[in-house]
Coordinates of C-alpha atoms in Angstrom, one line a residue:
M1096 CA 11.6 -12.7 24.7
K1097 CA 14.2 -12.4 22.3
V1098 CA 14.6 -16.1 21.9
N1099 CA 10.8 -16.7 20.9
I1100 CA 11.3 -13.5 18.5
Y1101 CA 14.4 -15.5 16.9
N1102 CA 12.4 -18.7 16.6
Q1103 CA 9.6 -17.2 15.0
L1104 CA 11.8 -15.5 12.4
K1105 CA 13.4 -18.9 11.9
G1106 CA 9.7 -20.4 11.5
F1107 CA 8.8 -17.8 8.7
R1108 CA 12.4 -18.2 7.4
K1109 CA 11.5 -22.0 7.0
E1110 CA 8.1 -21.2 5.3
I1111 CA 9.6 -18.9 2.8
L1112 CA 12.4 -21.4 1.9
F1113 CA 9.3 -24.0 2.0
Y1114 CA 7.5 -22.1 -0.6
F1115 CA 10.3 -20.8 -2.4
P1116 CA 12.5 -23.6 -2.9
H1117 CA 14.7 -22.8 -5.8
K1118 CA 17.0 -19.9 -6.5
G1119 CA 15.2 -18.8 -9.5
L1120 CA 12.2 -17.5 -7.6
L1121 CA 14.5 -15.4 -5.4
K1122 CA 13.4 -12.3 -7.7
L1123 CA 9.7 -13.5 -7.4
K1124 CA 10.2 -13.4 -3.6
I1125 CA 11.9 -9.8 -3.7
L1126 CA 9.2 -8.5 -5.8
Y1127 CA 6.5 -9.9 -3.5
I1128 CA 7.9 -8.6 -0.3
I1129 CA 8.1 -5.1 -2.5
F1130 CA 4.5 -5.6 -3.6
L1131 CA 3.6 -6.1 0.4
V1132 CA 5.3 -3.0 1.5
I1133 CA 3.9 -0.9 -1.0
S1134 CA 0.2 -2.1 -0.6
G1135 CA 0.9 -1.8 3.2
M1136 CA 2.1 2.1 2.6
C1137 CA -0.9 2.8 0.4
Y1138 CA -3.2 1.3 2.8
F1139 CA -1.8 3.2 5.8
C1140 CA -2.1 6.4 3.4
L1141 CA -5.8 5.8 2.5
S1142 CA -6.6 5.2 6.0
Q1143 CA -5.0 8.4 6.8
I1144 CA -7.1 10.4 4.1
C1145 CA -10.4 8.6 5.3
V1146 CA -9.5 9.8 9.0
R1147 CA -9.0 13.1 7.6
K1148 CA -12.0 13.5 5.3
L1149 CA -14.3 12.1 8.3
F1150 CA -13.0 14.3 10.9
A1151 CA -13.3 17.4 8.7
N1152 CA -16.9 16.4 7.9
V1153 CA -17.7 16.0 11.7
Y1154 CA -15.9 19.3 12.4
F1155 CA -17.9 21.2 9.7
R1156 CA -21.1 19.9 11.0
L1157 CA -20.6 20.9 14.4
F1158 CA -19.3 24.3 13.7

């Protein structure tokens, strides 16, 4: 199992190196990763808020 994950990570790294071959694009790569992390967090927070609002609406309608 560990070997499989390691191979996937190696493939992912190769893809990144393929898309970002130059060292000058390292900053761009870091910004892209930060953007992905922030957008993922925002999506998670928004989905949590939506679920809470939906639950609150259903709760108030029932009682």
